[in-house]
XYZ file of C-alpha atoms in Angstrom:
640
model
C -43.682 3.459 -31.010
C -47.128 2.239 -31.105
C -50.287 5.109 -31.085
C -51.666 5.917 -27.616
C -55.766 4.378 -27.526
C -58.366 4.023 -24.956
C -59.772 1.110 -24.377
C -62.996 -0.314 -24.456
C -63.760 0.350 -20.787
C -62.194 4.134 -20.085
C -63.945 4.847 -23.053
C -67.769 3.815 -21.956
C -66.345 5.917 -18.437
C -65.430 8.251 -19.918
C -69.108 8.572 -22.083
C -71.302 7.954 -19.499
C -68.758 10.777 -17.430
C -69.377 12.960 -20.294
C -72.800 11.726 -19.911
C -74.144 12.765 -16.558
C -71.744 15.617 -16.455
C -72.905 17.604 -19.557
C -76.643 16.566 -20.476
C -78.726 18.072 -23.780
C -79.349 21.751 -23.573
C -81.933 23.860 -24.467
C -79.943 24.579 -28.179
C -76.862 22.187 -27.546
C -76.616 18.029 -28.723
C -76.187 15.604 -26.234
C -73.055 14.468 -25.283
C -71.985 11.896 -28.177
C -69.023 8.877 -28.473
C -67.319 11.628 -30.659
C -66.578 13.712 -28.167
C -64.445 10.462 -26.572
C -63.274 10.537 -29.669
C -61.322 14.165 -29.787
C -60.826 13.399 -26.017
C -58.427 10.715 -27.174
C -56.783 12.454 -30.034
C -55.292 14.986 -26.915
C -53.781 12.471 -24.846
C -52.155 10.679 -27.721
C -50.624 13.647 -28.369
C -49.706 14.632 -24.868
C -46.804 13.930 -22.824
C -47.102 10.438 -20.901
C -47.302 11.838 -17.817
C -50.657 14.292 -18.616
C -52.673 10.386 -20.086
C -51.204 9.077 -16.609
C -52.891 11.157 -14.659
C -55.791 11.806 -16.261
C -56.630 8.245 -16.809
C -55.491 7.553 -12.723
C -58.215 10.701 -11.257
C -60.657 9.268 -14.133
C -60.974 5.378 -11.990
C -60.695 7.092 -9.285
C -63.396 9.008 -10.337
C -64.901 5.324 -11.415
C -64.138 2.899 -9.072
C -65.359 5.819 -6.283
C -68.764 5.124 -7.406
C -68.689 1.803 -5.649
C -68.708 2.996 -1.892
C -71.937 4.204 -2.080
C -74.121 1.789 -4.617
C -72.214 -1.122 -5.195
C -71.124 -0.090 -8.312
C -68.919 2.221 -11.166
C -70.131 5.103 -12.358
C -70.474 3.611 -15.827
C -72.362 0.773 -14.651
C -75.312 3.735 -12.879
C -78.457 5.176 -13.892
C -78.563 8.762 -15.945
C -79.831 9.514 -12.041
C -77.473 8.496 -9.633
C -74.323 9.542 -12.472
C -75.539 12.526 -11.755
C -76.229 12.395 -8.056
C -73.118 10.662 -7.980
C -71.124 13.874 -9.786
C -72.486 16.346 -7.841
C -71.537 15.134 -4.717
C -68.055 15.123 -6.213
C -68.714 18.604 -8.051
C -69.664 19.731 -4.613
C -67.761 17.287 -1.767
C -64.139 18.569 0.452
C -60.993 20.595 -2.078
C -58.899 17.228 -2.026
C -61.688 15.749 -3.882
C -62.588 18.448 -5.762
C -58.963 19.032 -8.112
C -59.091 15.301 -9.517
C -63.428 15.874 -10.787
C -62.312 18.979 -12.278
C -59.102 18.389 -14.576
C -60.993 16.149 -15.464
C -64.803 17.578 -16.275
C -61.426 20.233 -17.379
C -60.437 17.969 -20.404
C -64.890 16.641 -20.281
C -66.640 20.153 -20.629
C -63.717 21.209 -23.190
C -64.186 19.431 -25.616
C -68.324 18.682 -25.993
C -68.130 22.254 -26.086
C -65.033 22.863 -28.918
C -67.740 21.317 -31.319
C -68.613 23.598 -34.801
C -71.397 23.286 -34.804
C -72.209 24.366 -30.992
C -70.085 28.032 -32.285
C -72.256 27.645 -34.861
C -76.001 28.223 -32.044
C -74.456 30.779 -31.652
C -73.251 32.566 -34.407
C -69.928 32.404 -33.079
C -66.467 31.788 -35.899
C -65.362 28.030 -35.329
C -61.418 28.012 -36.675
C -59.314 30.971 -38.299
C -59.254 31.545 -41.907
C -55.944 30.254 -43.162
C -54.100 33.485 -44.354
C -50.747 33.833 -46.626
C -47.581 33.797 -45.688
C -45.631 36.296 -46.184
C -42.029 34.797 -46.474
C -39.268 36.688 -45.225
C -35.232 37.739 -45.914
C -34.900 36.840 -42.559
C -36.358 33.143 -42.093
C -32.592 32.279 -43.831
C -30.688 32.809 -41.076
C -32.934 30.155 -38.792
C -32.113 26.172 -38.784
C -35.548 24.046 -37.719
C -33.874 21.388 -35.608
C -35.446 18.266 -37.182
C -33.056 19.540 -40.760
C -29.994 18.629 -38.760
C -29.050 14.728 -38.975
C -25.817 16.051 -38.173
C -23.760 16.844 -35.437
C -23.266 20.585 -35.446
C -21.477 23.272 -34.193
C -21.389 27.189 -34.126
C -19.202 29.235 -32.552
C -20.291 33.131 -32.086
C -19.385 35.453 -29.520
C -23.452 35.199 -27.967
C -24.969 32.854 -27.557
C -28.694 33.451 -26.286
C -31.051 30.700 -24.943
C -34.129 31.747 -25.128
C -36.467 33.704 -27.589
C -38.992 36.286 -25.512
C -39.097 38.971 -24.309
C -34.935 38.752 -22.656
C -33.564 36.678 -24.507
C -34.728 37.709 -28.318
C -34.267 41.814 -27.196
C -30.729 40.716 -26.468
C -29.743 39.251 -29.519
C -31.151 42.453 -31.915
C -29.322 44.956 -29.825
C -26.445 42.784 -29.925
C -26.442 41.463 -33.365
C -27.435 45.396 -35.015
C -24.409 46.641 -33.063
C -22.053 44.382 -35.326
C -21.614 40.655 -32.556
C -21.853 37.272 -33.659
C -24.927 35.800 -32.337
C -26.837 32.813 -32.065
C -29.783 32.255 -30.645
C -31.154 28.903 -29.331
C -34.845 27.416 -28.825
C -36.130 24.539 -27.874
C -39.661 25.795 -29.614
C -40.373 25.555 -32.955
C -40.545 28.962 -35.918
C -44.960 29.375 -36.237
C -45.427 31.637 -39.426
C -49.356 33.166 -38.691
C -50.672 30.354 -41.157
C -50.711 28.230 -38.600
C -52.756 30.569 -35.701
C -56.461 28.743 -36.159
C -56.929 30.223 -33.676
C -58.827 26.380 -31.890
C -57.151 26.865 -27.292
C -56.692 22.903 -27.674
C -54.433 22.939 -31.152
C -52.663 26.520 -30.042
C -51.885 25.194 -26.938
C -49.969 21.542 -28.703
C -48.669 24.237 -30.798
C -47.072 27.097 -28.975
C -47.212 26.641 -24.960
C -44.703 24.422 -22.700
C -46.708 20.980 -21.620
C -49.946 22.223 -23.122
C -50.635 25.187 -21.544
C -50.909 22.385 -17.992
C -47.958 23.577 -15.827
C -49.001 24.490 -12.226
C -48.601 25.539 -8.903
C -48.289 22.488 -5.987
C -49.167 24.469 -1.963
C -52.203 25.172 -0.807
C -54.503 25.961 -3.604
C -53.661 24.640 -7.330
C -52.323 28.109 -10.149
C -52.410 27.459 -13.109
C -49.391 28.687 -14.531
C -49.069 28.017 -18.400
C -45.750 29.089 -20.132
C -45.317 29.341 -24.238
C -42.906 27.612 -25.473
C -42.195 28.361 -29.529
C -40.313 31.360 -30.988
C -41.618 34.587 -29.316
C -41.472 32.738 -25.947
C -44.845 33.743 -24.032
C -44.266 37.139 -25.726
C -46.690 34.715 -28.741
C -49.255 33.420 -26.136
C -49.932 36.706 -24.329
C -52.184 39.323 -24.437
C -50.133 42.335 -25.407
C -50.964 44.095 -22.559
C -47.898 46.925 -22.185
C -46.889 48.670 -18.996
C -43.660 50.596 -17.993
C -42.240 49.557 -14.439
C -43.955 51.848 -12.301
C -42.164 54.302 -10.960
C -42.596 53.035 -7.165
C -41.809 49.711 -8.034
C -38.016 51.266 -9.241
C -37.876 52.527 -5.315
C -38.580 49.807 -4.793
C -35.237 47.467 -6.075
C -33.521 50.978 -4.778
C -34.841 51.301 -1.457
C -34.721 47.246 -0.446
C -32.100 45.364 -3.179
C -28.972 47.468 -4.171
C -30.569 48.126 -7.280
C -29.266 52.035 -6.474
C -29.209 53.111 -10.634
C -32.449 52.236 -11.350
C -33.601 55.505 -11.256
C -37.375 56.509 -13.928
C -34.587 59.100 -15.807
C -32.108 56.227 -15.384
C -35.204 53.544 -16.792
C -36.346 56.136 -19.919
C -34.114 55.834 -22.177
C -34.078 51.354 -22.053
C -38.628 52.101 -22.005
C -38.350 54.426 -25.331
C -36.059 51.735 -26.591
C -38.113 48.928 -26.552
C -41.785 51.181 -26.942
C -40.986 52.154 -29.872
C -39.920 48.550 -31.092
C -43.536 47.062 -30.004
C -45.683 49.830 -31.572
C -46.942 50.625 -27.941
C -50.222 52.338 -28.331
C -53.580 52.288 -26.810
C -55.549 49.551 -27.567
C -58.991 51.381 -30.125
C -62.484 51.200 -29.024
C -63.500 50.171 -31.571
C -62.511 47.048 -31.162
C -62.320 46.676 -26.874
C -65.864 45.346 -27.963
C -68.902 45.442 -25.983
C -67.291 43.684 -23.356
C -64.710 46.958 -22.226
C -68.119 49.128 -22.675
C -70.334 47.460 -20.018
C -67.206 47.829 -17.335
C -66.521 51.117 -18.394
C -69.831 51.450 -18.258
C -69.875 49.858 -14.363
C -66.161 51.631 -13.412
C -68.007 54.801 -14.569
C -71.112 54.880 -12.581
C -68.604 53.883 -9.451
C -66.085 56.425 -9.829
C -63.416 54.145 -10.378
C -61.272 55.233 -12.583
C -61.175 53.470 -15.793
C -59.089 53.590 -19.613
C -58.871 51.025 -22.609
C -54.907 49.097 -21.719
C -50.931 49.699 -23.392
C -50.529 47.085 -26.191
C -48.167 46.263 -28.301
C -50.502 45.925 -31.420
C -51.167 49.014 -33.576
C -52.597 47.325 -36.026
C -55.497 45.108 -34.236
C -58.598 44.659 -34.743
C -59.999 42.419 -32.608
C -59.417 38.830 -33.716
C -59.584 37.497 -29.962
C -57.208 34.705 -30.217
C -54.635 36.883 -29.051
C -52.797 34.128 -26.344
C -52.935 31.595 -28.617
C -50.501 33.534 -31.682
C -52.510 36.151 -33.522
C -53.280 35.529 -37.192
C -52.451 38.662 -38.746
C -48.938 39.785 -37.112
C -50.736 42.782 -35.374
C -49.249 42.426 -32.426
C -45.405 43.816 -32.133
C -45.203 40.266 -30.209
C -41.257 38.762 -30.647
C -41.705 36.390 -32.479
C -42.527 39.850 -35.730
C -40.663 42.059 -34.008
C -37.052 41.377 -31.952
C -36.504 37.647 -33.722
C -36.596 39.234 -37.568
C -33.967 42.701 -36.618
C -32.262 39.968 -34.854
C -31.368 37.400 -38.309
C -31.444 40.657 -40.369
C -29.048 41.880 -38.398
C -27.064 38.819 -39.255
C -27.880 36.395 -36.351
C -28.392 32.869 -36.692
C -31.104 30.758 -35.387
C -31.674 27.601 -34.403
C -34.961 26.249 -33.521
C -36.462 22.912 -31.427
C -33.055 22.582 -30.173
C -33.066 21.880 -26.059
C -30.387 22.931 -24.105
C -28.848 21.063 -21.327
C -25.375 22.458 -20.503
C -23.532 25.825 -20.638
C -19.536 24.664 -21.235
C -17.379 26.107 -18.314
C -12.724 25.448 -19.325
C -11.058 26.954 -16.761
C -13.437 28.818 -14.670
C -14.523 30.121 -17.871
C -18.189 30.439 -20.190
C -16.658 28.707 -23.450
C -20.976 28.716 -25.058
C -23.762 26.109 -24.589
C -24.263 22.538 -26.327
C -28.219 20.947 -26.357
C -29.140 18.014 -28.913
C -32.102 18.852 -31.424
C -36.007 17.635 -30.251
C -36.454 15.867 -33.065
C -33.772 13.541 -34.644
C -31.311 14.264 -31.018
C -28.355 15.463 -32.424
C -26.124 17.801 -30.904
C -25.865 21.019 -31.019
C -23.001 22.647 -29.876
C -22.192 26.742 -30.449
C -18.467 27.783 -28.705
C -18.844 31.546 -27.084
C -16.911 33.706 -24.331
C -20.985 35.191 -23.641
C -24.060 33.425 -22.723
C -27.294 34.193 -22.142
C -29.612 32.781 -20.645
C -33.636 33.672 -20.797
C -35.229 30.226 -20.954
C -37.557 31.958 -18.394
C -38.684 31.863 -14.652
C -39.737 28.425 -14.225
C -36.483 27.722 -16.918
C -34.002 29.969 -16.509
C -32.958 28.326 -12.715
C -33.753 24.723 -13.531
C -30.929 24.751 -16.171
C -28.717 26.741 -13.353
C -28.950 23.246 -11.462
C -28.793 21.400 -13.376
C -25.120 23.332 -14.314
C -24.193 23.286 -10.839
C -24.149 27.308 -12.066
C -25.715 30.056 -9.401
C -25.879 28.981 -6.101
C -23.533 30.949 -4.809
C -26.072 33.762 -2.997
C -29.049 30.360 -1.890
C -31.574 32.578 -3.869
C -31.532 30.692 -7.205
C -35.189 29.057 -8.209
C -36.982 30.806 -5.095
C -38.677 34.722 -4.309
C -41.172 33.679 -6.988
C -44.349 35.857 -7.315
C -46.762 34.851 -10.181
C -49.391 37.439 -10.099
C -52.379 35.356 -8.848
C -55.603 36.311 -11.984
C -58.646 35.257 -10.952
C -62.168 35.852 -14.079
C -65.290 37.092 -13.192
C -68.083 37.536 -15.698
C -71.950 38.149 -15.662
C -74.413 37.993 -18.371
C -76.084 41.099 -19.901
C -79.238 41.743 -21.098
C -77.225 42.516 -25.252
C -75.438 40.742 -26.520
C -71.839 41.144 -26.304
C -70.080 39.173 -28.667
C -66.276 38.942 -26.961
C -65.397 36.295 -29.028
C -64.769 39.297 -31.830
C -63.232 41.654 -30.151
C -59.312 42.694 -27.815
C -59.759 39.991 -24.550
C -57.626 41.985 -23.062
C -57.977 45.338 -24.302
C -59.898 47.163 -20.782
C -58.921 47.930 -17.471
C -60.125 49.860 -13.682
C -57.391 50.948 -11.668
C -58.846 52.207 -9.192
C -57.208 49.662 -6.760
C -53.422 49.766 -7.781
C -51.870 51.793 -5.585
C -54.272 48.370 -3.458
C -51.764 45.838 -5.808
C -55.061 45.011 -7.561
C -55.671 45.509 -10.978
C -58.798 45.058 -12.791
C -57.701 44.302 -16.995
C -60.257 42.733 -19.844
C -59.909 38.229 -20.082
C -62.942 37.512 -22.548
C -62.020 33.573 -22.385
C -63.084 31.514 -25.859
C -66.581 29.004 -25.888
C -64.640 25.948 -24.941
C -62.399 27.221 -22.072
C -65.025 28.809 -20.576
C -67.467 26.351 -19.807
C -63.947 25.026 -18.088
C -63.153 26.815 -15.906
C -67.241 26.805 -14.687
C -67.236 25.578 -11.823
C -70.732 23.491 -12.040
C -72.399 20.752 -14.060
C -75.394 18.889 -15.332
C -78.370 21.105 -16.517
C -77.085 24.445 -14.667
C -73.357 24.391 -16.835
C -75.575 24.454 -20.471
C -78.113 27.098 -19.449
C -75.151 28.826 -18.377
C -73.285 28.043 -21.838
C -76.731 29.076 -23.949
C -76.203 32.000 -22.854
C -72.373 32.585 -24.381
C -73.072 35.695 -26.814
C -74.275 37.516 -23.756
C -71.185 36.609 -21.732
C -69.123 39.855 -20.212
C -66.142 38.238 -18.700
C -62.970 40.436 -16.889
C -60.853 39.602 -14.673
C -58.042 40.473 -12.374
C -54.206 39.853 -10.691
C -53.053 40.716 -7.915
C -49.574 41.859 -6.588
C -48.876 38.903 -4.239
C -47.413 38.863 -1.437
C -47.070 35.659 -0.766
C -43.482 33.642 -2.806
C -42.300 30.879 -3.905
C -39.563 28.135 -5.206
C -38.743 25.853 -8.212
C -37.466 23.009 -8.628
C -35.610 19.677 -10.561
C -39.038 17.312 -10.212
C -37.526 14.461 -12.655
C -39.482 15.237 -14.848
C -40.172 17.542 -17.720
C -41.624 19.718 -15.711
C -40.747 21.905 -13.123
C -41.741 20.949 -9.494
C -43.280 24.277 -8.534
C -44.483 25.018 -4.327
C -46.339 28.236 -3.542
C -48.686 28.757 -0.707
C -51.285 31.471 -1.424
C -51.414 33.297 2.242
C -54.616 34.875 3.861
C -53.066 38.573 3.230
C -53.607 37.350 -1.025
C -56.307 35.448 0.047
C -58.408 38.561 0.884
C -56.752 40.819 -2.043
C -58.026 37.484 -4.884
C -61.884 38.026 -2.625
C -62.062 42.274 -2.893
C -61.112 41.660 -6.575
C -64.413 39.744 -7.526
C -66.075 42.117 -4.598
C -65.400 44.804 -7.148
C -66.341 43.234 -9.917
C -69.416 41.973 -8.224
C -70.776 45.762 -8.202
C -69.177 47.148 -11.507
C -71.154 44.376 -13.299
C -74.739 45.000 -11.446
C -73.984 49.047 -11.223
C -73.824 47.871 -15.487
C -77.078 46.255 -14.747
C -76.201 42.764 -15.594
C -78.374 39.892 -15.044
C -75.939 38.056 -13.125
C -72.764 37.745 -11.844
C -70.425 34.705 -11.550
C -67.030 34.496 -9.637
C -65.742 30.927 -9.956
C -65.124 30.897 -6.126
C -66.808 27.333 -4.255
C -69.621 27.775 -2.509
C -70.360 31.289 -3.315
C -74.097 31.898 -5.506
C -74.395 33.639 -8.749
C -74.759 37.169 -7.849
C -78.078 39.216 -8.464
C -78.441 41.942 -6.094
C -76.257 43.561 -3.761
C -77.663 41.014 -1.368
C -76.247 37.753 -3.124
C -72.854 39.713 -2.651
C -72.998 40.154 0.822
C -73.859 36.737 1.524
C -70.820 35.358 -0.044
C -68.867 37.461 2.191
C -70.191 36.564 4.830
C -68.738 32.873 3.581
C -65.201 31.955 5.458
C -63.251 31.187 1.794
C -60.587 29.725 1.723
C -57.567 29.282 -0.931
C -58.190 25.816 -2.216
C -62.201 27.635 -3.065
C -60.315 30.070 -5.750
C -60.516 28.760 -8.585
C -57.476 31.036 -10.011
C -53.792 31.179 -12.374
C -50.937 32.661 -13.096
C -49.126 34.745 -16.721
C -46.162 36.379 -14.752
C -43.671 34.614 -12.518
C -40.888 36.249 -11.508
C -37.912 36.317 -9.059
C -36.245 33.263 -9.194
C -32.773 34.282 -10.007
C -33.540 38.285 -8.309
C -31.122 40.465 -9.717
C -29.387 42.835 -6.459
C -25.721 44.993 -5.213
C -25.180 42.136 -2.874
C -23.179 38.874 -4.018
C -24.083 37.065 -0.487
C -27.907 37.515 -0.652
C -28.558 37.710 -5.575
C -27.742 35.392 -7.834
C -26.949 37.474 -10.694
C -25.806 41.469 -10.410
C -27.888 44.418 -11.808
C -27.104 43.958 -15.226
C -28.040 39.797 -14.542
C -24.357 38.375 -14.483
C -24.308 36.043 -12.184
C -22.397 36.873 -9.514
C -20.295 32.942 -9.969
C -19.657 32.417 -13.564
C -19.052 36.109 -15.490
C -20.080 36.226 -18.866
C -22.568 34.245 -18.436
C -26.040 37.113 -18.020
C -29.829 35.884 -17.041
C -31.874 38.015 -20.080
C -35.028 37.051 -18.389
C -38.299 37.622 -15.506
C -36.554 35.438 -12.928
C -34.516 38.910 -11.817
C -37.219 40.890 -11.568
C -36.981 41.789 -8.298
C -40.640 39.945 -7.795
C -43.304 40.792 -7.665
C -44.321 44.758 -9.522
C -48.263 44.608 -9.846
C -48.285 45.399 -13.774
C -47.008 42.869 -17.185
C -43.890 42.443 -16.996
C -43.031 42.416 -20.751
C -42.172 45.824 -20.978
C -40.003 45.531 -17.405
C -38.181 42.495 -19.260
C -36.664 43.749 -22.690
C -36.113 46.999 -20.557
C -34.067 45.452 -18.794
C -32.415 42.953 -21.708
C -32.029 46.245 -23.406
C -29.862 47.225 -20.629
C -27.850 44.238 -20.668
C -27.186 44.265 -24.200
C -25.050 47.950 -23.484
C -23.661 46.369 -21.180
C -22.664 43.069 -22.789
C -21.274 45.070 -25.686
C -18.539 47.145 -23.893
C -18.132 44.022 -22.187
C -17.554 42.270 -25.880
C -14.795 44.960 -26.210
C -12.903 44.742 -23.418
C -12.734 40.999 -24.664
C -11.606 41.586 -28.723
C -8.483 43.537 -26.800
C -7.437 41.307 -24.794
């Protein structure tokens, strides 16, 4: 199969669009053709779906110019091209979306430039580190090394190695059970973690991070695809399930055992393995200090976040794989523990079949993605831990879990949004913990503010503007302070097959959640202004940059629709939720499918939506509890 290439016209279209959208800055260079080369390489490395979508949108923008100027964008003068793109940037939501999807890529690859990083005295790439091979890695078989069909046997097969799957595997293996883990992604040592966003997204994220919801707005919803799952690419924030949520579970979902006293031993075990400690202010950096200063002046409760990174030294790239292994994600905690206890791990293998014979679970079957060889693991207990987006799809494909009619429903995602400010002092947020500080004053209202420093090239992608305003904004990146927030959403979505390798995620942001998001931006604007910010920016279409209270009030007086807000989300939950009633829930309180004994789920899909805090600890604690239950089940099976 020949390698993908842009044709001459497509290259010219991209070049002219880039020139018009990103003019030369005061210190930043003009848009050049080598940016087009790098975009071409990015498209070549991505799926056909991504390529076709990008090019279709590019042609729409190119040919749309004929309606105004009787010629395509690539044939316009620079001034007309600039005005044409400004029209797209300020058009209706249906027009802004394709424009944003194209310019996100164009901006990101322009600013992904070592010369630009050097201008701002920033580190472009993490220096290579030496790997330290461990004995447990002998228990790992990479799918690309499987050249004939593979048949294995175990007592338990676990599909997925994230916050749930790796925990179940380690707990059961350490109890003396025979465990095989299967992971669709690959194992990556820390020497692979360069810190470059697009490189790491391709390596560690499913579909390079390009998964999004469909509805009354588009919300980016990235998840991991690697050993460690999303724990490898999260920010390491660790909260136990709030007591108020446990009470809600008991009262609303029939989960009568879930008292704080019952769950405490499970939380303690998980906190111990993850080595959770409060972020060191030395490495929280000025980004956190600015928010602390503003929150303090306003009388808000605030402080450093609890994290699973006891040896963190502020590398600033948590979302792209920790290059020092300071973050105790499951790829450096639970997976090694499982393998040290003789569990076996097969990577690069996609499971598509749950084997059920005569009404009993018998194992799983899949294929190695590189060689196409089949992998079959026979086991009397199967644990699915593919995450809230993909576990429902696997169950649907196998016609399992459908008894209650709730499979793939009840999706919550904790929608999140960033807010930036330009300060008088140099912030240098790139060399501190990206998410190390919080403002928890409003947690009872379903609003948690957490630090979210974003790399330079991705910051440009999030910024809604183009042209000289964009360059003026980005040339002050070393003075950026960036924070974010997430809401405990009351909106709900669904997950269904799409006919591609991605789920179709329908999610409609309701008015209550939209108001809560606007409130989050209002609070952060006031925090930054109280801290002495020159100007603050919220990624809301139609909002002006804010220099004072009057600007903020002017923005708050505007009508904001769901499609006007730039949103992302990182905590999908609830699509196979557990509960006390087989007719209303997919699984039992231990994650076992009501309609298929000995088939368990151990990921965010069993968590009743939404919990209002980062869910890694919740998922891992529930997985620990499930592992104890499975161990008792195995003892029963051994006597049958």
